[in-house]
Amino acid sequence: MKSGRLLSILLLLQTRGRVPAPELAERLEVSVRTIYRDVEALSAAGVPVYAERGRHGGIELLAGFRTDVTGLTTDESRALFILAAQGAHAALGLDAALGSALRKVMAALPAPHRPAAEVTSRRILVDATRWKSGPGQAVDLEVLQDAVFSDRRLRLRYRHSGERQRRTYTVDPYGLVAKAGVWYLVADRRGRPRLFRVDRVEAARPLDEPVRRRAGAELTDVWEVLRRQVEEREGGIEVTVRVPRDLLDMFRRMAAAQLTALPDDDGESEWVTARLTYPVLRAVRQLLAFSDRVELLDPPEARAELLAAARSVTALYRDADPAGG
């Protein structure tokens, strides 16, 4: 677009000084005649730009002229250099492009704002991955990206958590979301919103059919609906446990997703009572990770499930012991 080209010319002249018209034409992929017409348009808009012909000529801004092309404030400049979810750029193959873009932004920033932006990039680091999350499965987003950007339907071969059988779906993608280091594909299946973890996609193939999104639905809207569904999911089983005080901090971290509310702590009792919610009864086996340090108090069926699991573990290692001990 012409407006974008005029802005590019202004940025180049502001950072480079005098630039020959043929060089501008080559960089912006237009003719030299178009460059001269653009210079006339800038001049008519009040920009003090002029062209000198000849062997050492070129296009130049009037000496001392500077303009805040970006209109950015100091805080806005800082915000650009605080990069959340840096791993997302690598997964999308955009690390090099990101570095190049930031260099261009730095060149375009008003001089008073550059030091703040540069210091921010050295003093603030956002790492969106969770502690001890493990190596995880390598995620190849290339096929999914192609479908998202080309607005085509997708055929997925997908493995649900806890299921051995793979399923095949035809979906209409809205986009990709990275949350806490995990990539999700947000899509419609048969006109209803669905969420697919990318690391469970075993195969993906874009179809020749155009995507069939619901009218007016955007990625941010569909993601918000799905996010609420996950966070407000009803049902499951609520259990009560007691935790020794010296384990409380670790327990809060490890069981954060299941905690119904933070445990009450009067600062004096040796034990603290907490309530957790699990989607299915079998999931209470997570508490075995705390061995005998956490006691499950209620309900009885959850205690029975945990006891059965403990007996199975005991039998496994007892049978594996050649001495029978």
mmCIF file of C-alpha atoms in Angstrom:
data_model
loop_
_atom_site.group_PDB
_atom_site.id
_atom_site.type_symbol
_atom_site.label_atom_id
_atom_site.label_comp_id
_atom_site.label_asym_id
_atom_site.label_seq_id
_atom_site.Cartn_x
_atom_site.Cartn_y
_atom_site.Cartn_z
ATOM 1 C CA MET A 1 0.000 0.000 0.000
ATOM 2 C CA LYS A 2 1.166 3.518 -0.720
ATOM 3 C CA SER A 3 0.795 4.715 2.888
ATOM 4 C CA GLY A 4 3.052 1.910 4.078
ATOM 5 C CA ARG A 5 5.604 2.711 1.397
ATOM 6 C CA LEU A 6 5.628 6.401 2.336
ATOM 7 C CA LEU A 7 6.241 5.454 5.962
ATOM 8 C CA SER A 8 9.074 3.124 4.919
ATOM 9 C CA ILE A 9 10.711 5.909 2.895
ATOM 10 C CA LEU A 10 10.458 8.289 5.840
ATOM 11 C CA LEU A 11 11.996 5.726 8.219
ATOM 12 C CA LEU A 12 14.840 4.963 5.835
ATOM 13 C CA LEU A 13 15.656 8.634 5.310
ATOM 14 C CA GLN A 14 15.440 9.329 9.036
ATOM 15 C CA THR A 15 17.902 6.545 9.900
ATOM 16 C CA ARG A 16 20.158 6.612 6.823
ATOM 17 C CA GLY A 17 20.307 10.251 5.770
ATOM 18 C CA ARG A 18 20.709 10.717 2.002
ATOM 19 C CA VAL A 19 19.656 7.663 -0.024
ATOM 20 C CA PRO A 20 19.862 7.388 -3.832
ATOM 21 C CA ALA A 21 16.494 6.986 -5.538
ATOM 22 C CA PRO A 22 17.520 3.731 -7.306
ATOM 23 C CA GLU A 23 18.417 2.197 -3.918
ATOM 24 C CA LEU A 24 15.050 3.163 -2.455
ATOM 25 C CA ALA A 25 13.326 1.757 -5.524
ATOM 26 C CA GLU A 26 15.200 -1.540 -5.201
ATOM 27 C CA ARG A 27 14.514 -1.908 -1.480
ATOM 28 C CA LEU A 28 10.813 -1.118 -1.839
ATOM 29 C CA GLU A 29 10.444 -3.052 -5.116
ATOM 30 C CA VAL A 30 9.026 -0.199 -7.147
ATOM 31 C CA SER A 31 10.261 1.946 -10.020
ATOM 32 C CA VAL A 32 12.444 5.025 -9.605
ATOM 33 C CA ARG A 33 9.599 7.090 -11.091
ATOM 34 C CA THR A 34 7.300 5.818 -8.304
ATOM 35 C CA ILE A 35 9.878 6.864 -5.692
ATOM 36 C CA TYR A 36 9.944 10.413 -7.054
ATOM 37 C CA ARG A 37 6.127 10.540 -7.013
ATOM 38 C CA ASP A 38 6.192 9.359 -3.396
ATOM 39 C CA VAL A 39 8.701 12.097 -2.533
ATOM 40 C CA GLU A 40 6.342 14.667 -4.035
ATOM 41 C CA ALA A 41 3.497 13.239 -1.933
ATOM 42 C CA LEU A 42 5.593 13.509 1.250
ATOM 43 C CA SER A 43 6.522 17.068 0.408
ATOM 44 C CA ALA A 44 2.879 17.969 -0.211
ATOM 45 C CA ALA A 45 2.065 16.522 3.227
ATOM 46 C CA GLY A 46 4.527 18.937 4.844
ATOM 47 C CA VAL A 47 7.555 16.667 5.192
ATOM 48 C CA PRO A 48 10.727 18.663 4.344
ATOM 49 C CA VAL A 49 12.136 16.170 1.859
ATOM 50 C CA TYR A 50 14.010 17.007 -1.298
ATOM 51 C CA ALA A 51 15.849 15.246 -4.120
ATOM 52 C CA GLU A 52 19.250 16.116 -5.581
ATOM 53 C CA ARG A 53 20.044 14.731 -8.990
ATOM 54 C CA GLY A 54 23.462 13.897 -10.277
ATOM 55 C CA ARG A 55 26.230 11.400 -9.561
ATOM 56 C CA HIS A 56 26.285 12.028 -5.796
ATOM 57 C CA GLY A 57 22.647 12.986 -5.492
ATOM 58 C CA GLY A 58 19.865 11.310 -3.632
ATOM 59 C CA ILE A 59 16.776 11.890 -1.551
ATOM 60 C CA GLU A 60 17.192 13.489 1.854
ATOM 61 C CA LEU A 61 15.304 15.095 4.712
ATOM 62 C CA LEU A 62 16.063 18.670 5.674
ATOM 63 C CA ALA A 63 18.971 18.765 8.147
ATOM 64 C CA GLY A 64 17.825 18.547 11.748
ATOM 65 C CA PHE A 65 14.331 17.340 10.884
ATOM 66 C CA ARG A 66 13.122 14.487 13.081
ATOM 67 C CA THR A 67 9.672 13.121 13.602
ATOM 68 C CA ASP A 68 8.239 10.618 16.039
ATOM 69 C CA VAL A 69 7.013 8.340 13.282
ATOM 70 C CA THR A 70 5.848 5.627 15.666
ATOM 71 C CA GLY A 71 4.077 7.859 18.174
ATOM 72 C CA LEU A 72 5.220 5.472 20.906
ATOM 73 C CA THR A 73 5.449 6.483 24.537
ATOM 74 C CA THR A 74 8.240 5.312 26.854
ATOM 75 C CA ASP A 75 6.020 2.618 28.395
ATOM 76 C CA GLU A 76 4.896 1.424 24.956
ATOM 77 C CA SER A 77 8.524 1.172 23.867
ATOM 78 C CA ARG A 78 9.343 -0.913 26.948
ATOM 79 C CA ALA A 79 6.348 -3.177 26.339
ATOM 80 C CA LEU A 80 7.623 -4.109 22.889
ATOM 81 C CA PHE A 81 10.824 -5.497 24.361
ATOM 82 C CA ILE A 82 9.247 -7.627 27.088
ATOM 83 C CA LEU A 83 8.678 -10.784 25.118
ATOM 84 C CA ALA A 84 6.281 -13.221 26.758
ATOM 85 C CA ALA A 85 6.410 -16.871 25.673
ATOM 86 C CA GLN A 86 9.726 -16.582 23.879
ATOM 87 C CA GLY A 87 9.612 -20.305 23.074
ATOM 88 C CA ALA A 88 6.561 -19.623 20.926
ATOM 89 C CA HIS A 89 8.685 -17.784 18.362
ATOM 90 C CA ALA A 90 11.091 -20.720 18.083
ATOM 91 C CA ALA A 91 8.243 -23.225 17.697
ATOM 92 C CA LEU A 92 6.825 -21.122 14.855
ATOM 93 C CA GLY A 93 10.232 -20.675 13.220
ATOM 94 C CA LEU A 94 10.140 -16.931 13.863
ATOM 95 C CA ASP A 95 13.170 -16.389 16.120
ATOM 96 C CA ALA A 96 15.233 -14.765 13.359
ATOM 97 C CA ALA A 97 12.268 -12.698 12.168
ATOM 98 C CA LEU A 98 11.623 -11.508 15.722
ATOM 99 C CA GLY A 99 15.206 -10.338 16.159
ATOM 100 C CA SER A 100 15.095 -8.521 12.834
ATOM 101 C CA ALA A 101 11.765 -6.876 13.686
ATOM 102 C CA LEU A 102 13.034 -5.630 17.037
ATOM 103 C CA ARG A 103 16.119 -4.135 15.422
ATOM 104 C CA LYS A 104 13.867 -2.268 12.999
ATOM 105 C CA VAL A 105 11.636 -1.071 15.811
ATOM 106 C CA MET A 106 14.685 0.115 17.770
ATOM 107 C CA ALA A 107 15.842 2.116 14.753
ATOM 108 C CA ALA A 108 12.411 3.676 14.380
ATOM 109 C CA LEU A 109 11.986 4.584 18.048
ATOM 110 C CA PRO A 110 12.349 8.217 19.036
ATOM 111 C CA ALA A 111 15.862 8.752 20.371
ATOM 112 C CA PRO A 112 14.722 9.583 23.966
ATOM 113 C CA HIS A 113 12.940 6.204 24.227
ATOM 114 C CA ARG A 114 15.744 3.958 22.933
ATOM 115 C CA PRO A 115 17.727 3.686 26.209
ATOM 116 C CA ALA A 116 14.620 2.596 28.158
ATOM 117 C CA ALA A 117 13.745 -0.055 25.579
ATOM 118 C CA GLU A 118 17.310 -1.367 25.460
ATOM 119 C CA VAL A 119 17.615 -1.582 29.259
ATOM 120 C CA THR A 120 14.238 -3.331 29.477
ATOM 121 C CA SER A 121 15.343 -6.025 27.025
ATOM 122 C CA ARG A 122 18.373 -6.730 29.254
ATOM 123 C CA ARG A 123 16.626 -6.529 32.632
ATOM 124 C CA ILE A 124 13.271 -8.289 32.052
ATOM 125 C CA LEU A 125 12.955 -11.914 30.928
ATOM 126 C CA VAL A 126 9.670 -13.810 30.685
ATOM 127 C CA ASP A 127 9.948 -17.616 30.562
ATOM 128 C CA ALA A 128 6.477 -19.115 30.062
ATOM 129 C CA THR A 129 7.479 -22.755 30.568
ATOM 130 C CA ARG A 130 6.668 -24.474 33.855
ATOM 131 C CA TRP A 131 9.289 -25.717 36.324
ATOM 132 C CA LYS A 132 10.404 -29.313 35.783
ATOM 133 C CA SER A 133 7.945 -29.774 32.966
ATOM 134 C CA GLY A 134 10.175 -32.408 31.376
ATOM 135 C CA PRO A 135 11.439 -32.555 27.798
ATOM 136 C CA GLY A 136 7.981 -33.171 26.333
ATOM 137 C CA GLN A 137 7.223 -34.229 22.792
ATOM 138 C CA ALA A 138 8.627 -32.148 19.969
ATOM 139 C CA VAL A 139 5.824 -30.168 18.359
ATOM 140 C CA ASP A 140 5.800 -29.623 14.612
ATOM 141 C CA LEU A 141 3.488 -26.705 13.928
ATOM 142 C CA GLU A 142 4.268 -26.289 10.227
ATOM 143 C CA VAL A 143 1.267 -28.194 8.858
ATOM 144 C CA LEU A 144 -1.110 -26.617 11.367
ATOM 145 C CA GLN A 145 0.235 -23.149 10.577
ATOM 146 C CA ASP A 146 -0.282 -23.721 6.854
ATOM 147 C CA ALA A 147 -3.913 -24.673 7.408
ATOM 148 C CA VAL A 148 -4.527 -21.746 9.770
ATOM 149 C CA PHE A 149 -3.014 -19.140 7.451
ATOM 150 C CA SER A 150 -4.451 -20.562 4.228
ATOM 151 C CA ASP A 151 -7.952 -20.931 5.747
ATOM 152 C CA ARG A 152 -8.304 -24.630 4.940
ATOM 153 C CA ARG A 153 -9.971 -27.461 6.818
ATOM 154 C CA LEU A 154 -7.804 -30.011 8.628
ATOM 155 C CA ARG A 155 -7.906 -33.778 8.964
ATOM 156 C CA LEU A 156 -6.413 -34.783 12.329
ATOM 157 C CA ARG A 157 -5.321 -38.119 13.756
ATOM 158 C CA TYR A 158 -5.574 -37.446 17.477
ATOM 159 C CA ARG A 159 -4.816 -39.279 20.719
ATOM 160 C CA HIS A 160 -6.916 -38.311 23.723
ATOM 161 C CA SER A 161 -5.399 -38.475 27.199
ATOM 162 C CA GLY A 162 -5.859 -41.915 28.763
ATOM 163 C CA GLU A 163 -7.048 -43.525 25.510
ATOM 164 C CA ARG A 164 -5.121 -46.040 23.417
ATOM 165 C CA GLN A 165 -7.305 -45.780 20.350
ATOM 166 C CA ARG A 166 -6.567 -42.898 17.993
ATOM 167 C CA ARG A 167 -9.420 -40.900 16.550
ATOM 168 C CA THR A 168 -9.782 -39.047 13.254
ATOM 169 C CA TYR A 169 -11.429 -35.635 13.076
ATOM 170 C CA THR A 170 -12.177 -33.112 10.347
ATOM 171 C CA VAL A 171 -11.985 -29.640 11.886
ATOM 172 C CA ASP A 172 -12.240 -25.978 10.952
ATOM 173 C CA PRO A 173 -9.306 -24.156 12.601
ATOM 174 C CA TYR A 174 -9.454 -20.667 14.067
ATOM 175 C CA GLY A 175 -5.824 -20.531 15.146
ATOM 176 C CA LEU A 176 -3.107 -21.661 17.531
ATOM 177 C CA VAL A 177 -2.733 -20.721 21.196
ATOM 178 C CA ALA A 178 0.350 -21.169 23.412
ATOM 179 C CA LYS A 179 -0.566 -21.427 27.095
ATOM 180 C CA ALA A 180 2.081 -22.084 29.783
ATOM 181 C CA GLY A 181 4.417 -23.639 27.231
ATOM 182 C CA VAL A 182 1.736 -25.902 25.722
ATOM 183 C CA TRP A 183 0.366 -25.387 22.196
ATOM 184 C CA TYR A 184 -3.330 -25.839 21.433
ATOM 185 C CA LEU A 185 -5.257 -25.871 18.176
ATOM 186 C CA VAL A 186 -8.567 -24.032 18.501
ATOM 187 C CA ALA A 187 -11.085 -25.306 15.972
ATOM 188 C CA ASP A 188 -14.714 -26.092 15.282
ATOM 189 C CA ARG A 189 -15.843 -29.680 14.809
ATOM 190 C CA ARG A 190 -19.315 -29.985 13.336
ATOM 191 C CA GLY A 191 -19.944 -26.344 14.225
ATOM 192 C CA ARG A 192 -18.960 -26.660 17.891
ATOM 193 C CA PRO A 193 -15.739 -25.307 19.484
ATOM 194 C CA ARG A 194 -13.070 -27.861 20.368
ATOM 195 C CA LEU A 195 -9.584 -27.730 21.857
ATOM 196 C CA PHE A 196 -6.778 -30.026 20.663
ATOM 197 C CA ARG A 197 -3.361 -30.288 22.332
ATOM 198 C CA VAL A 198 -0.804 -30.086 19.553
ATOM 199 C CA ASP A 199 1.509 -32.647 21.183
ATOM 200 C CA ARG A 200 -1.314 -35.212 20.896
ATOM 201 C CA VAL A 201 -1.784 -34.642 17.173
ATOM 202 C CA GLU A 202 -0.145 -37.674 15.551
ATOM 203 C CA ALA A 203 -0.885 -36.615 11.975
ATOM 204 C CA ALA A 204 -2.401 -33.569 10.315
ATOM 205 C CA ARG A 205 -3.333 -32.979 6.686
ATOM 206 C CA PRO A 206 -4.820 -29.797 5.223
ATOM 207 C CA LEU A 207 -7.777 -30.464 2.933
ATOM 208 C CA ASP A 208 -8.613 -28.722 -0.302
ATOM 209 C CA GLU A 209 -11.876 -27.502 1.218
ATOM 210 C CA PRO A 210 -12.042 -23.926 2.561
ATOM 211 C CA VAL A 211 -12.503 -23.513 6.292
ATOM 212 C CA ARG A 212 -16.090 -23.253 7.571
ATOM 213 C CA ARG A 213 -15.973 -20.940 10.574
ATOM 214 C CA ARG A 214 -19.047 -19.646 12.345
ATOM 215 C CA ALA A 215 -20.020 -16.151 11.195
ATOM 216 C CA GLY A 216 -18.505 -13.446 13.390
ATOM 217 C CA ALA A 217 -16.470 -15.889 15.506
ATOM 218 C CA GLU A 218 -12.828 -14.938 16.096
ATOM 219 C CA LEU A 219 -9.965 -16.852 17.698
ATOM 220 C CA THR A 220 -10.007 -14.764 20.895
ATOM 221 C CA ASP A 221 -13.752 -15.313 21.362
ATOM 222 C CA VAL A 222 -13.627 -19.082 20.796
ATOM 223 C CA TRP A 223 -10.562 -19.445 23.043
ATOM 224 C CA GLU A 224 -12.316 -17.571 25.849
ATOM 225 C CA VAL A 225 -15.312 -19.941 25.665
ATOM 226 C CA LEU A 226 -13.081 -23.026 25.708
ATOM 227 C CA ARG A 227 -10.891 -21.654 28.495
ATOM 228 C CA ARG A 228 -13.919 -21.049 30.698
ATOM 229 C CA GLN A 229 -15.223 -24.539 29.994
ATOM 230 C CA VAL A 230 -11.954 -26.061 31.181
ATOM 231 C CA GLU A 231 -11.665 -23.886 34.276
ATOM 232 C CA GLU A 232 -15.326 -24.156 35.291
ATOM 233 C CA ARG A 233 -15.809 -27.826 34.469
ATOM 234 C CA GLU A 234 -18.326 -29.309 36.898
ATOM 235 C CA GLY A 235 -18.505 -32.816 38.312
ATOM 236 C CA GLY A 236 -15.676 -34.915 39.617
ATOM 237 C CA ILE A 237 -15.039 -36.004 43.165
ATOM 238 C CA GLU A 238 -14.083 -33.776 46.089
ATOM 239 C CA VAL A 239 -11.696 -35.181 48.682
ATOM 240 C CA THR A 240 -10.418 -33.916 52.017
ATOM 241 C CA VAL A 241 -6.808 -34.449 53.023
ATOM 242 C CA ARG A 242 -4.530 -33.370 55.826
ATOM 243 C CA VAL A 243 -1.040 -32.119 55.120
ATOM 244 C CA PRO A 244 1.877 -31.623 57.563
ATOM 245 C CA ARG A 245 2.944 -28.008 57.848
ATOM 246 C CA ASP A 246 6.501 -28.637 56.659
ATOM 247 C CA LEU A 247 5.125 -30.072 53.375
ATOM 248 C CA LEU A 248 2.519 -27.380 52.781
ATOM 249 C CA ASP A 249 4.442 -25.259 50.268
ATOM 250 C CA MET A 250 5.385 -28.259 48.118
ATOM 251 C CA PHE A 251 1.845 -29.623 48.350
ATOM 252 C CA ARG A 252 0.394 -26.327 47.131
ATOM 253 C CA ARG A 253 2.710 -26.351 44.112
ATOM 254 C CA MET A 254 2.209 -29.991 43.150
ATOM 255 C CA ALA A 255 -1.561 -30.087 43.688
ATOM 256 C CA ALA A 256 -2.360 -26.543 42.531
ATOM 257 C CA ALA A 257 -4.603 -27.700 39.669
ATOM 258 C CA GLN A 258 -6.747 -29.824 41.997
ATOM 259 C CA LEU A 259 -7.027 -27.504 44.992
ATOM 260 C CA THR A 260 -10.592 -26.291 45.495
ATOM 261 C CA ALA A 261 -9.264 -23.524 47.726
ATOM 262 C CA LEU A 262 -6.006 -22.743 49.433
ATOM 263 C CA PRO A 263 -5.703 -24.663 52.724
ATOM 264 C CA ASP A 264 -6.607 -22.774 55.887
ATOM 265 C CA ASP A 265 -3.506 -22.221 57.977
ATOM 266 C CA ASP A 266 -3.646 -20.747 61.470
ATOM 267 C CA GLY A 267 0.140 -20.857 61.706
ATOM 268 C CA GLU A 268 0.082 -23.078 64.802
ATOM 269 C CA SER A 269 -1.372 -26.515 64.011
ATOM 270 C CA GLU A 270 0.964 -29.339 63.054
ATOM 271 C CA TRP A 271 -1.447 -30.434 60.307
ATOM 272 C CA VAL A 272 -3.440 -28.399 57.771
ATOM 273 C CA THR A 273 -6.689 -29.602 56.153
ATOM 274 C CA ALA A 274 -7.282 -29.048 52.436
ATOM 275 C CA ARG A 275 -9.923 -29.951 49.851
ATOM 276 C CA LEU A 276 -9.193 -31.071 46.319
ATOM 277 C CA THR A 277 -11.351 -31.965 43.319
ATOM 278 C CA TYR A 278 -10.480 -34.730 40.847
ATOM 279 C CA PRO A 279 -12.308 -35.386 37.553
ATOM 280 C CA VAL A 280 -12.626 -39.152 38.236
ATOM 281 C CA LEU A 281 -12.151 -41.366 41.267
ATOM 282 C CA ARG A 282 -9.057 -43.062 39.882
ATOM 283 C CA ALA A 283 -7.254 -39.710 39.687
ATOM 284 C CA VAL A 284 -6.924 -39.572 43.493
ATOM 285 C CA ARG A 285 -3.943 -41.899 42.999
ATOM 286 C CA GLN A 286 -1.955 -38.718 42.436
ATOM 287 C CA LEU A 287 -1.757 -38.485 46.232
ATOM 288 C CA LEU A 288 0.520 -41.552 46.296
ATOM 289 C CA ALA A 289 3.267 -39.172 45.155
ATOM 290 C CA PHE A 290 3.301 -37.837 48.724
ATOM 291 C CA SER A 291 3.689 -41.353 50.216
ATOM 292 C CA ASP A 292 2.606 -41.370 53.867
ATOM 293 C CA ARG A 293 3.063 -37.622 54.315
ATOM 294 C CA VAL A 294 -0.475 -36.737 53.140
ATOM 295 C CA GLU A 295 -3.527 -38.536 54.560
ATOM 296 C CA LEU A 296 -6.775 -38.785 52.607
ATOM 297 C CA LEU A 297 -9.619 -38.375 55.119
ATOM 298 C CA ASP A 298 -12.807 -38.439 53.078
ATOM 299 C CA PRO A 299 -14.830 -39.757 51.229
ATOM 300 C CA PRO A 300 -14.576 -43.492 51.989
ATOM 301 C CA GLU A 301 -14.598 -44.560 48.326
ATOM 302 C CA ALA A 302 -11.549 -42.334 47.695
ATOM 303 C CA ARG A 303 -9.717 -43.923 50.634
ATOM 304 C CA ALA A 304 -10.589 -47.370 49.232
ATOM 305 C CA GLU A 305 -9.258 -46.381 45.794
ATOM 306 C CA LEU A 306 -6.000 -45.159 47.288
ATOM 307 C CA LEU A 307 -5.666 -48.303 49.407
ATOM 308 C CA ALA A 308 -6.198 -50.526 46.347
ATOM 309 C CA ALA A 309 -3.538 -48.571 44.469
ATOM 310 C CA ALA A 310 -1.074 -48.892 47.360
ATOM 311 C CA ARG A 311 -1.661 -52.647 47.532
ATOM 312 C CA SER A 312 -1.050 -52.970 43.791
ATOM 313 C CA VAL A 313 2.249 -51.123 44.099
ATOM 314 C CA THR A 314 3.266 -53.291 47.069
ATOM 315 C CA ALA A 315 2.419 -56.486 45.169
ATOM 316 C CA LEU A 316 4.360 -55.330 42.115
ATOM 317 C CA TYR A 317 7.600 -54.844 44.031
ATOM 318 C CA ARG A 318 7.083 -57.828 46.314
ATOM 319 C CA ASP A 319 6.676 -60.174 43.332
ATOM 320 C CA ALA A 320 9.723 -58.672 41.682
ATOM 321 C CA ASP A 321 11.896 -59.357 44.758
ATOM 322 C CA PRO A 322 13.738 -62.706 44.242
ATOM 323 C CA ALA A 323 14.070 -63.115 48.000
ATOM 324 C CA GLY A 324 10.331 -62.718 48.471
ATOM 325 C CA GLY A 325 10.872 -59.949 50.999
#
